[in-house]
mmCIF file of C-alpha atoms in Angstrom:
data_model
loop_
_atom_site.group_PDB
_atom_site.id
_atom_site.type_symbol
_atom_site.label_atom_id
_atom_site.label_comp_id
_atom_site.label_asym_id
_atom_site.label_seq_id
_atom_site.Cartn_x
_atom_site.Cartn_y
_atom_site.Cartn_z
ATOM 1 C CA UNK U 1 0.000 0.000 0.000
ATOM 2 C CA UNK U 2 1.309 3.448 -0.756
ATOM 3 C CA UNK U 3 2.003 5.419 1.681
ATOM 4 C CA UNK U 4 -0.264 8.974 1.982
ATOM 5 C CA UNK U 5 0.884 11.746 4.138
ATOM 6 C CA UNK U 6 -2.333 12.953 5.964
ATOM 7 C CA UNK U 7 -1.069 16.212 7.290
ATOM 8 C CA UNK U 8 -3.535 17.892 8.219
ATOM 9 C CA UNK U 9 -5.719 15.090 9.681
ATOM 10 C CA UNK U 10 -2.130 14.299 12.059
ATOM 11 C CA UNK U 11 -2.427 17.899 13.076
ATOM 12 C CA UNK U 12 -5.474 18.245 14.208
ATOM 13 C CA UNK U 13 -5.430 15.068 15.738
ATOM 14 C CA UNK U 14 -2.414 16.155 17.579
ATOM 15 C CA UNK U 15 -3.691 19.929 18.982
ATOM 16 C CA UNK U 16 -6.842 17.903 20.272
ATOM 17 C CA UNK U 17 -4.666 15.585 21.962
ATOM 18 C CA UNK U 18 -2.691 18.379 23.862
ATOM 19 C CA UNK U 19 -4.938 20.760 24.715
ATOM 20 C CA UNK U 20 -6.603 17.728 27.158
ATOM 21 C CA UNK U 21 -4.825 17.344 30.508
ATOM 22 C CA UNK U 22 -3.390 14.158 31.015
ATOM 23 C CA UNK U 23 -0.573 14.084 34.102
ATOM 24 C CA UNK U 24 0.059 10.662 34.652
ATOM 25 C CA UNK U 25 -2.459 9.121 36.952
ATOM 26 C CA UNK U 26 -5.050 11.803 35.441
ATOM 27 C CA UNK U 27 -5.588 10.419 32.065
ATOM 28 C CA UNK U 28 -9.084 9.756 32.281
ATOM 29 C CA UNK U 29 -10.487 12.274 29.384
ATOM 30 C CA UNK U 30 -7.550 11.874 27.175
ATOM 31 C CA UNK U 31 -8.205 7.853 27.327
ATOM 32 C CA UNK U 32 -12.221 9.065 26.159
ATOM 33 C CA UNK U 33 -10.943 10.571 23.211
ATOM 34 C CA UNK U 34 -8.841 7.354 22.960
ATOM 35 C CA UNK U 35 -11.261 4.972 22.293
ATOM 36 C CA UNK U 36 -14.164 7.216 20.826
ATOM 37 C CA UNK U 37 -11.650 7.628 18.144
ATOM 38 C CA UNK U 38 -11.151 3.732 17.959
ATOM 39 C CA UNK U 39 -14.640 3.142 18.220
ATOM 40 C CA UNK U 40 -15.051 5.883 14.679
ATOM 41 C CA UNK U 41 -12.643 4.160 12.947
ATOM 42 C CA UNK U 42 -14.314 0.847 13.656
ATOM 43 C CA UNK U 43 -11.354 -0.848 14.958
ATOM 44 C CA UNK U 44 -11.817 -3.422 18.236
ATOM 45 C CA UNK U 45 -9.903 -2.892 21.294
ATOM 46 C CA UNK U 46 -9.503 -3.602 25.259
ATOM 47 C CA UNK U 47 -8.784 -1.618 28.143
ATOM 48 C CA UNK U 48 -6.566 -2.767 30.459
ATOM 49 C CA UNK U 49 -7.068 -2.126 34.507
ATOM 50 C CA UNK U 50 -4.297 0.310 34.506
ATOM 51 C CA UNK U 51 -6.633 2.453 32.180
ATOM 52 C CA UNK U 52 -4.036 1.457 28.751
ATOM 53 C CA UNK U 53 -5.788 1.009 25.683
ATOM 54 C CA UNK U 54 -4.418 -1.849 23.167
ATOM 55 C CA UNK U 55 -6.212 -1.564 19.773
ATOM 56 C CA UNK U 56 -5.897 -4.568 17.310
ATOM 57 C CA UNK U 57 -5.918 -5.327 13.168
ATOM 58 C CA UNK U 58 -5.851 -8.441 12.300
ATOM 59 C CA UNK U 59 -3.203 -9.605 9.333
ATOM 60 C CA UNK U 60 -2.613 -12.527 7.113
ATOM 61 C CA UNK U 61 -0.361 -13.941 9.292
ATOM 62 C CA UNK U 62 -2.210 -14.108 12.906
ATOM 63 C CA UNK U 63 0.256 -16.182 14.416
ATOM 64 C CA UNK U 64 3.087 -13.826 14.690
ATOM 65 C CA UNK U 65 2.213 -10.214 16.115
ATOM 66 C CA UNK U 66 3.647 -7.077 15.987
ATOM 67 C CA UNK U 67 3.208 -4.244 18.487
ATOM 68 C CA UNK U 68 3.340 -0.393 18.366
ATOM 69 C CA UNK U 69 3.273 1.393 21.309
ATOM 70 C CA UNK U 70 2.979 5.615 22.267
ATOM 71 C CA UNK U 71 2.059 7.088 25.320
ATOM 72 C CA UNK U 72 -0.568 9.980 25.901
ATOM 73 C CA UNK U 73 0.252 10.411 29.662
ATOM 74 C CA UNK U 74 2.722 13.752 30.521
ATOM 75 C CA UNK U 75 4.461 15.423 32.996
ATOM 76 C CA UNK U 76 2.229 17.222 35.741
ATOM 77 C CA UNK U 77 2.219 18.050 39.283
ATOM 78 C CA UNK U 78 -0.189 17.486 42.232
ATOM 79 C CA UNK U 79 -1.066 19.477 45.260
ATOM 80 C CA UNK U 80 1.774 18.659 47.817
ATOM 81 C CA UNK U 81 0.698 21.781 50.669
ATOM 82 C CA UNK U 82 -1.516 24.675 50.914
ATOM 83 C CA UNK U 83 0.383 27.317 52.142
ATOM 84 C CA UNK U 84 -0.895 29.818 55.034
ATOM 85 C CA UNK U 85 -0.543 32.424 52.252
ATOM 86 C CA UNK U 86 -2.918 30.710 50.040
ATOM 87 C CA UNK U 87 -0.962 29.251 46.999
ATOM 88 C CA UNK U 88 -0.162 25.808 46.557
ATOM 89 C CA UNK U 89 2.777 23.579 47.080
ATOM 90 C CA UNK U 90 3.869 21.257 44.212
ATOM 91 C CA UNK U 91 4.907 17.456 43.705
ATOM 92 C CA UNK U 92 6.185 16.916 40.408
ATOM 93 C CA UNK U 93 4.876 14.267 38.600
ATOM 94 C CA UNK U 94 7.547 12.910 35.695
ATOM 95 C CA UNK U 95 11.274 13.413 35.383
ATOM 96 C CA UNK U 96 11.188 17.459 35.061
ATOM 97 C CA UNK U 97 12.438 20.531 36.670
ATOM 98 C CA UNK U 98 10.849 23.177 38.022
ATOM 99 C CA UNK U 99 12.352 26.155 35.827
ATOM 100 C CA UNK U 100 11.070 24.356 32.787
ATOM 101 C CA UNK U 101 6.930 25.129 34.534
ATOM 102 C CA UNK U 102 8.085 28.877 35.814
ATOM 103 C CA UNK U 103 5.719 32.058 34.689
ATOM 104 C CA UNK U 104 3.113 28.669 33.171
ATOM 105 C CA UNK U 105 0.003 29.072 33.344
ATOM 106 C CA UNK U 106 -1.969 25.761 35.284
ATOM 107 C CA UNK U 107 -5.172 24.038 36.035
ATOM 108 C CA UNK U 108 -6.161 22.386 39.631
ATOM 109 C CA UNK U 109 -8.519 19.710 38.734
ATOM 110 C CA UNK U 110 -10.168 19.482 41.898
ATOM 111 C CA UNK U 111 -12.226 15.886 43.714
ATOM 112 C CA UNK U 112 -15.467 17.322 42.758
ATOM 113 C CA UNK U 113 -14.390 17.873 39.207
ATOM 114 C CA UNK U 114 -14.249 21.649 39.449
ATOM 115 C CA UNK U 115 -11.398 23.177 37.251
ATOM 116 C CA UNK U 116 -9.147 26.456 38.937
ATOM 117 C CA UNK U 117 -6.804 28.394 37.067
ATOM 118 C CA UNK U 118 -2.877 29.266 38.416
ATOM 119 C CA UNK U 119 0.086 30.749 37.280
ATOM 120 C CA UNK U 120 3.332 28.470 38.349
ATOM 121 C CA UNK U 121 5.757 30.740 39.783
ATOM 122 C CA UNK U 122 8.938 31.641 41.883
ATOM 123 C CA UNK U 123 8.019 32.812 45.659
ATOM 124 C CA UNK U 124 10.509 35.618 44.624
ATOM 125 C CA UNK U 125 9.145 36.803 41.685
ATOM 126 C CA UNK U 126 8.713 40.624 42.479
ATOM 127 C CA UNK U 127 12.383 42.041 42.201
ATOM 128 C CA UNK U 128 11.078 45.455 43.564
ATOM 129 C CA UNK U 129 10.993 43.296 47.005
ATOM 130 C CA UNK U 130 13.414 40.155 46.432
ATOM 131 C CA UNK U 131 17.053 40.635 46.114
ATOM 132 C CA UNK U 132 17.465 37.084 45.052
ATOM 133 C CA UNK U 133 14.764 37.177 42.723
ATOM 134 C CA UNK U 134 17.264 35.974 39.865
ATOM 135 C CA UNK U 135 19.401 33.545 42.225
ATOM 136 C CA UNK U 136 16.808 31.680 44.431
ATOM 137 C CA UNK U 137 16.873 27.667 43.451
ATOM 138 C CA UNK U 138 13.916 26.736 41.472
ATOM 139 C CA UNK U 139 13.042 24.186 43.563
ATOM 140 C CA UNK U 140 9.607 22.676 45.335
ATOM 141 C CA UNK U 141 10.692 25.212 48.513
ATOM 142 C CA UNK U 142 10.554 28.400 46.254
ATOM 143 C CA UNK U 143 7.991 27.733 43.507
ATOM 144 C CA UNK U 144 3.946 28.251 44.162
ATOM 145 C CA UNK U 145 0.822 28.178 42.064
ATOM 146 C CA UNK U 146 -0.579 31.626 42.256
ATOM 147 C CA UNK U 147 -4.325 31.153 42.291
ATOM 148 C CA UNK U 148 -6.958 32.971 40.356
ATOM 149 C CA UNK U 149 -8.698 33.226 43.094
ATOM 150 C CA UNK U 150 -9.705 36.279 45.990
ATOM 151 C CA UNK U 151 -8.204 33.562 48.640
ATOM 152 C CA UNK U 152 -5.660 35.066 50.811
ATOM 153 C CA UNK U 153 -5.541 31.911 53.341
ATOM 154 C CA UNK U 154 -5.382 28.194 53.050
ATOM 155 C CA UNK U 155 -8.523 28.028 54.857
ATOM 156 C CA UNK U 156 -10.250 30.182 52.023
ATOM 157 C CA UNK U 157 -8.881 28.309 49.285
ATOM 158 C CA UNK U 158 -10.166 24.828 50.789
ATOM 159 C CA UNK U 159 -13.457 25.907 50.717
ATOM 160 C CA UNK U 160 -12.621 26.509 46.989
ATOM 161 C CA UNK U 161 -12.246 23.023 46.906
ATOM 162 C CA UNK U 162 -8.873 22.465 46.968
ATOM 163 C CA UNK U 163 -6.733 19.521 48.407
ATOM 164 C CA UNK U 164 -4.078 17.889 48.632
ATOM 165 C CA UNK U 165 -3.341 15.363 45.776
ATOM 166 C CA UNK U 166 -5.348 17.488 43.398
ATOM 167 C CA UNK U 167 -3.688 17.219 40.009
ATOM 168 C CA UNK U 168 -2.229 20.212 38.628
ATOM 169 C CA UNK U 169 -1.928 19.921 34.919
ATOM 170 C CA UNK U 170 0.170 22.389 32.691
ATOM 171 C CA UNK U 171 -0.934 25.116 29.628
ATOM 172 C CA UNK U 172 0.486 23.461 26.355
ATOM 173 C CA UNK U 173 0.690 26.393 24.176
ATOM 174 C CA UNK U 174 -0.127 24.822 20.973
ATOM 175 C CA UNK U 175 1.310 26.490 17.998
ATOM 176 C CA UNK U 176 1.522 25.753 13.895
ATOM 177 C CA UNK U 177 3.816 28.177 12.427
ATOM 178 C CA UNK U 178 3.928 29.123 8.854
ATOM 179 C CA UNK U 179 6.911 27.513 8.002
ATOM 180 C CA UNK U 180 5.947 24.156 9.626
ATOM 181 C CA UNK U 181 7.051 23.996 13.044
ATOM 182 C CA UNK U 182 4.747 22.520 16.053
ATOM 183 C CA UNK U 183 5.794 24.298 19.274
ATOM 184 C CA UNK U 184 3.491 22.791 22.294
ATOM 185 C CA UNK U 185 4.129 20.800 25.564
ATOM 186 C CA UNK U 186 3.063 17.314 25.855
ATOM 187 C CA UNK U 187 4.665 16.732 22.382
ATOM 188 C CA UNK U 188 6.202 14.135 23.973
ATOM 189 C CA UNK U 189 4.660 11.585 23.224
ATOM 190 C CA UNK U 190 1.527 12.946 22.086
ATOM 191 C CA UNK U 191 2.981 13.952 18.550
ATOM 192 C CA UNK U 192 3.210 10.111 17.943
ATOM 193 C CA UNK U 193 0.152 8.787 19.701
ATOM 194 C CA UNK U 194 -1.412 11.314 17.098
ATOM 195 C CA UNK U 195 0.679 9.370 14.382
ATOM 196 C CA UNK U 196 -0.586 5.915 15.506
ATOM 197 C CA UNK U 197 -3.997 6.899 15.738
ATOM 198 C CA UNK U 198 -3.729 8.376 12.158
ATOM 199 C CA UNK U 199 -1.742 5.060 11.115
ATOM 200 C CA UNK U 200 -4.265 2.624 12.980
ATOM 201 C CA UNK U 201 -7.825 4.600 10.922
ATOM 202 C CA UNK U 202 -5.502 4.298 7.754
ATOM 203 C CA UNK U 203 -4.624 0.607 7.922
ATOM 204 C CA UNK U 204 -8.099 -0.416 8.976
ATOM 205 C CA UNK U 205 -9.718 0.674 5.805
ATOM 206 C CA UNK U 206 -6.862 -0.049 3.612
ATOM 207 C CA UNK U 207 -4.661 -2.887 2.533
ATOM 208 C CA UNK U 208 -4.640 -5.997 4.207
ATOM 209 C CA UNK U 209 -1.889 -5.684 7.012
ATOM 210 C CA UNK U 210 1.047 -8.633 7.031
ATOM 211 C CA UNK U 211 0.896 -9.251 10.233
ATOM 212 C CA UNK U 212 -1.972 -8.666 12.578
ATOM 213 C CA UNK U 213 -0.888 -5.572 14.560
ATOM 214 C CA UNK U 214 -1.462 -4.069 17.846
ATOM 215 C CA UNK U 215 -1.925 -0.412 18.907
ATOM 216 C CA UNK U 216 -0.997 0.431 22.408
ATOM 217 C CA UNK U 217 -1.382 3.555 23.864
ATOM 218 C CA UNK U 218 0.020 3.961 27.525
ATOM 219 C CA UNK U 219 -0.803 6.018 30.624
ATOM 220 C CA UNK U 220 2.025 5.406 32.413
ATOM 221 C CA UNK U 221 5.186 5.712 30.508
ATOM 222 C CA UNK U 222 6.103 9.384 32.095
ATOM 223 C CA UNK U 223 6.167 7.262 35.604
ATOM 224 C CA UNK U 224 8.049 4.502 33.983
ATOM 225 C CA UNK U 225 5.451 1.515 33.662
ATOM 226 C CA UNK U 226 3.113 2.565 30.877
ATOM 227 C CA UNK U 227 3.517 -0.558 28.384
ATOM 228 C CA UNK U 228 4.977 -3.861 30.160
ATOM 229 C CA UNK U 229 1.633 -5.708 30.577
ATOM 230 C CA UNK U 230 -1.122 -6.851 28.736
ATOM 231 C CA UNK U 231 1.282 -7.381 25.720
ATOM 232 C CA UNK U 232 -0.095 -10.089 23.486
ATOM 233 C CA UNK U 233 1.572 -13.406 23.807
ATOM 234 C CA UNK U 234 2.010 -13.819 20.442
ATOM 235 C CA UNK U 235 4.070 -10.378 19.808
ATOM 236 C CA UNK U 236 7.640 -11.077 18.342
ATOM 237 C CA UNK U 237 8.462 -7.013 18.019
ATOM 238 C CA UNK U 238 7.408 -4.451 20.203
ATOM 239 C CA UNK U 239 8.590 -1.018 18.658
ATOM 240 C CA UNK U 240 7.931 2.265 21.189
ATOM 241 C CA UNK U 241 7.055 5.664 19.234
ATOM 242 C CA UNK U 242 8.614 8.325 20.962
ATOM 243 C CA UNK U 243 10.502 11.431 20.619
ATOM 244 C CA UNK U 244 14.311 11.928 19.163
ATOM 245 C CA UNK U 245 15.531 13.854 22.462
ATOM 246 C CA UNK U 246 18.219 16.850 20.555
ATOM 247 C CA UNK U 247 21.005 18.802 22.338
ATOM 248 C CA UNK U 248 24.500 18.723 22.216
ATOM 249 C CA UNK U 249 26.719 15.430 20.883
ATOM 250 C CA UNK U 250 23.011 14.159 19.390
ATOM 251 C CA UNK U 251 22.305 13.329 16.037
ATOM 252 C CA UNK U 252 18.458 13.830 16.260
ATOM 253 C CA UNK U 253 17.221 17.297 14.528
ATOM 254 C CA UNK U 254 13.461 18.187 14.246
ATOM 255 C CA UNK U 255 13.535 17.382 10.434
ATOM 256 C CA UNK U 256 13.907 13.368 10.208
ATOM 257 C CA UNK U 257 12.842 10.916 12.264
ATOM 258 C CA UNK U 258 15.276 9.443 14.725
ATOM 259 C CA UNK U 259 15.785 5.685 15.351
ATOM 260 C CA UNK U 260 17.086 4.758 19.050
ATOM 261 C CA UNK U 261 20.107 2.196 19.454
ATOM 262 C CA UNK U 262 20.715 2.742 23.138
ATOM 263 C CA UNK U 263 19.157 4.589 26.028
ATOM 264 C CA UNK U 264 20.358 4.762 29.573
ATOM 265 C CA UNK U 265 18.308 1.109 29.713
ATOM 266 C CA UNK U 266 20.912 -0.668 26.881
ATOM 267 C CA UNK U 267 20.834 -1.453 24.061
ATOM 268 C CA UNK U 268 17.595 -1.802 21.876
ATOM 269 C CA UNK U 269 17.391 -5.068 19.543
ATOM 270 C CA UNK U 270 20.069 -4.985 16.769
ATOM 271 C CA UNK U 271 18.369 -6.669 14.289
ATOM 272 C CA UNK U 272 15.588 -4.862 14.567
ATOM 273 C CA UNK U 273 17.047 -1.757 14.568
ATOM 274 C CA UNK U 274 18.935 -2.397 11.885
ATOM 275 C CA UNK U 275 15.711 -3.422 9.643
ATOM 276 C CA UNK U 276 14.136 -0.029 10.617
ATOM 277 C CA UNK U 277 17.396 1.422 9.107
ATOM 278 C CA UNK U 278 17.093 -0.805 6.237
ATOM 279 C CA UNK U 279 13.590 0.347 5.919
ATOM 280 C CA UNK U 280 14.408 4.311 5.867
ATOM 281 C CA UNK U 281 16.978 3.653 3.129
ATOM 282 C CA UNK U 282 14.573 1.738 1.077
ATOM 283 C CA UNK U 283 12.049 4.058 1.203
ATOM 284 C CA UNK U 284 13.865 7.292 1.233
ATOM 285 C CA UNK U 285 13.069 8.691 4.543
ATOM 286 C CA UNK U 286 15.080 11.497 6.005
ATOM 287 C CA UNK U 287 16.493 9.820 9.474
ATOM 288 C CA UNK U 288 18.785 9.794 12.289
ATOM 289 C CA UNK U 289 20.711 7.314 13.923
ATOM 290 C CA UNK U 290 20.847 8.540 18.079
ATOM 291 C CA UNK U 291 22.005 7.348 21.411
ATOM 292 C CA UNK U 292 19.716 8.959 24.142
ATOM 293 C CA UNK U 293 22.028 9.036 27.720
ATOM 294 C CA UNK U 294 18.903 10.117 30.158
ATOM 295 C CA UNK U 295 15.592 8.564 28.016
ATOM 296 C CA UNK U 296 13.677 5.378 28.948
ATOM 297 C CA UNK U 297 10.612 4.035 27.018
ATOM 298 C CA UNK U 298 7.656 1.625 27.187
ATOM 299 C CA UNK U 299 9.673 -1.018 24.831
ATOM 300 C CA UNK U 300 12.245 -0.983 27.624
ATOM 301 C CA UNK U 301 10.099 -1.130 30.614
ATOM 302 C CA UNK U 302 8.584 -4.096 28.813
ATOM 303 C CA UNK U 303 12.298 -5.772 28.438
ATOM 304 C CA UNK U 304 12.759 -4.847 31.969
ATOM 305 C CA UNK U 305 9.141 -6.390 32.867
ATOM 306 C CA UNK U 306 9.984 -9.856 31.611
ATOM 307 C CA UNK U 307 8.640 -9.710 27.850
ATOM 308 C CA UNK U 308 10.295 -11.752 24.990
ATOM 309 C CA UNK U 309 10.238 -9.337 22.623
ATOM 310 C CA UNK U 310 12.300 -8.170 19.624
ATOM 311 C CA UNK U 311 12.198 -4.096 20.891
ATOM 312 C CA UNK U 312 13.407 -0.675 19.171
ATOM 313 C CA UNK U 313 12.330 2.566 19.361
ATOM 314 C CA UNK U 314 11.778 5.430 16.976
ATOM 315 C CA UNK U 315 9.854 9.045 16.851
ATOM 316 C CA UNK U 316 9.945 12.332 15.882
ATOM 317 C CA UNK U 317 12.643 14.712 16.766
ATOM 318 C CA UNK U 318 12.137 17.429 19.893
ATOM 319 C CA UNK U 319 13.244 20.061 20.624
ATOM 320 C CA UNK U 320 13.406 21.080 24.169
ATOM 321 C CA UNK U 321 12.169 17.933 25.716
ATOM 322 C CA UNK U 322 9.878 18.102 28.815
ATOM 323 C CA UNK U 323 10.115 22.182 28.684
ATOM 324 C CA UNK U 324 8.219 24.296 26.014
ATOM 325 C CA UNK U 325 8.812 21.495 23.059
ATOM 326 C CA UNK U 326 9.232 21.937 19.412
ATOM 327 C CA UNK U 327 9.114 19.332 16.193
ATOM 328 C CA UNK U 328 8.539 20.033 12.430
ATOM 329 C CA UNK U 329 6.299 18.522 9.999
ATOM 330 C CA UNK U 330 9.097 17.531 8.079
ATOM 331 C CA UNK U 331 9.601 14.875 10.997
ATOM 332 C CA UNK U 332 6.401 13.932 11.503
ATOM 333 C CA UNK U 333 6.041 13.049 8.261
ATOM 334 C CA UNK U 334 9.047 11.057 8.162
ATOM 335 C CA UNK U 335 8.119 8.572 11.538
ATOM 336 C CA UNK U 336 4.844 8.255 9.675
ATOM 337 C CA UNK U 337 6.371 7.029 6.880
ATOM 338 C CA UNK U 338 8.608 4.643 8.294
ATOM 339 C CA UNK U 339 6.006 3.602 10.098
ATOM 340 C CA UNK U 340 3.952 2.967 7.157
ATOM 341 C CA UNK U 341 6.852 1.386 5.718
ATOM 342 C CA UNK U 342 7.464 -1.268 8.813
ATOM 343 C CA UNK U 343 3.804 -2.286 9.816
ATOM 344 C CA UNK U 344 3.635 -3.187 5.751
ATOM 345 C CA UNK U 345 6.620 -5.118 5.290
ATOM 346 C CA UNK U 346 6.872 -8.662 6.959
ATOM 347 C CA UNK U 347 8.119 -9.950 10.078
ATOM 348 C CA UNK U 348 11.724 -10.522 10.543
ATOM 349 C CA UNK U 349 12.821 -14.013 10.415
#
């Protein structure tokens, strides 16, 4: 089956995606849109317990399985203290830090499902009254949510409905520039859930798939267990779709799409890395070959989980991961079409 770019479809499918909150261990809504979107496309699915939806096409070959994985869970933060003042004391949840959320604005998604606006920001903010304004850490001590509220005590602001272990969830900030860049949060790793979903309506009303092929999108991944269970039996390659991290020494850019050999978990499979190369050069997609020193991903939580899987991982590049990110059409286009290219080709021997 040729492969057909779907741009605009992917983008839109995308901005929907990050403009719902989904911290992980909040991804109720985002998990919704999920499976209406499965359930539009006509395509069967289950849900597992931890709330992880695995979507399934059947192939010629229903013996041996193939997997694709992408996460819509994202970094967030929960209500740690109310302060006498008022504002709110923050847990991060996800590997981030807390300069990368300063001057955001934020949502408290309160028990009784009532939604408050914030601003993240430094206790120290005013320099007319801090010295240290531009030296204090950035750290759980000095950063606060500033609440949109006429609350000056923590008293007030519980009657608000306020507590602690609300989840705070962050603006994203979509963007489409002319010239084809995608600025947003959450574009890790909801830039390739978008691509899967696109890839998973396309293949169900199109060619007859080699292999019958799973769809799994996590809720977990950003807390390290988003795709080790519920993994077929019968899946020989499990391939994670997730950002290209870029910054100094790497060879991911936000034009190509950028295939994994090693994280700070190993090694991902040679051979089927190397097929995924082989793949790129037969089908003349733009790529990168990385190494990503601080980067984990659902295909290696599953290694690490026990599963006997052939595992790699591949995805658009990012710029500015778990900050303000940044990618390019050029590279979404590019993971979609070496996706295209590998769930159309046949399992390695």
């Amino acid at each position: 089956m040729a492969f057909n770019w779907k741009e605009q479809e992917t983008i839109s499918t995308l901005e929907k995606l990050v403009k719902i909150p989904s911290p992980s261990g909040y991804t109720m809504q985002v998990m919704d849109f999920v499976t209406s979107f499965f359930d539009q496309a006509t395509i069967s699915y289950i849900t597992s317990n931890k709330g992880g939806v695995i979507a399934t096409i059947k192939g010629q070959d229903d013996k041996r399985h193939r997997l694709l994985t992408a996460h819509v869970d994202t970094l967030g933060a929960m209500v740690k203290e109310i302060k006498p003042s008022g504002r709110l004391k923050l847990s991060l949840v996800g590997g981030f830090k807390f300069n990368a959320i300063e001057g955001e604005n934020c949502l408290i998604h309160t028990a009784s499902g009532e939604i408050i606006t914030g601003t993240i920001l430094l206790h120290q903010t005013t320099v007319h009254v801090y010295r240290d304004s531009g030296t204090a850490e950035r750290s759980a001590d000095n950063m606060e949510v500033r609440l949109d509220l006429k609350c000056g005590s923590a008293e007030e602001v519980r009657k608000q409905g306020i507590e602690v272990g609300d989840f705070v969830s962050f603006d994203p900030r979509f963007t489409k520039t002319e010239s084809g860049f995608i600025k947003s949060r959450h574009l890790d790793d909801k830039a390739s859930t978008a691509l899967l979903l696109e890839l998973a309506k396309q293949a169900a009303n199109g060619e007859v798939l080699p292999q019958t092929t799973h769809f799994y999108i996590s809720n977990n991944e950003e807390i390290g267990y988003g795709g080790n269970s519920n993994i077929p039996i019968e899946t020989e390659e499990y391939i994670a779709v997730d950002m290209g991290a870029i910054g100094d020494g790497q060879a991911s850019d936000e034009f190509t799409v950028s295939i994994c050999a090693k994280d700070s978990s190993g090694p991902y499979h040679y051979g089927l890395t190397r097929q995924l190369i082989a793949l790129a050069k037969d089908q003349d997609i733009d790529y990168k070959v990385d190494i990503y020193p601080y980067y984990g991903s659902d295909a290696s939580a599953a290694i690490g989980a026990g599963a006997d899987v052939k595992h790699a991982l591949f995805g658009p590049g990012i710029e500015a991961s778990h900050a303000y990110e940044r990618t390019h059409t050029d590279s979404l286009k590019a993971t979609a079409a070496l996706l295209h290219a590998y769930i159309y080709s046949p399992l390695g021997s």
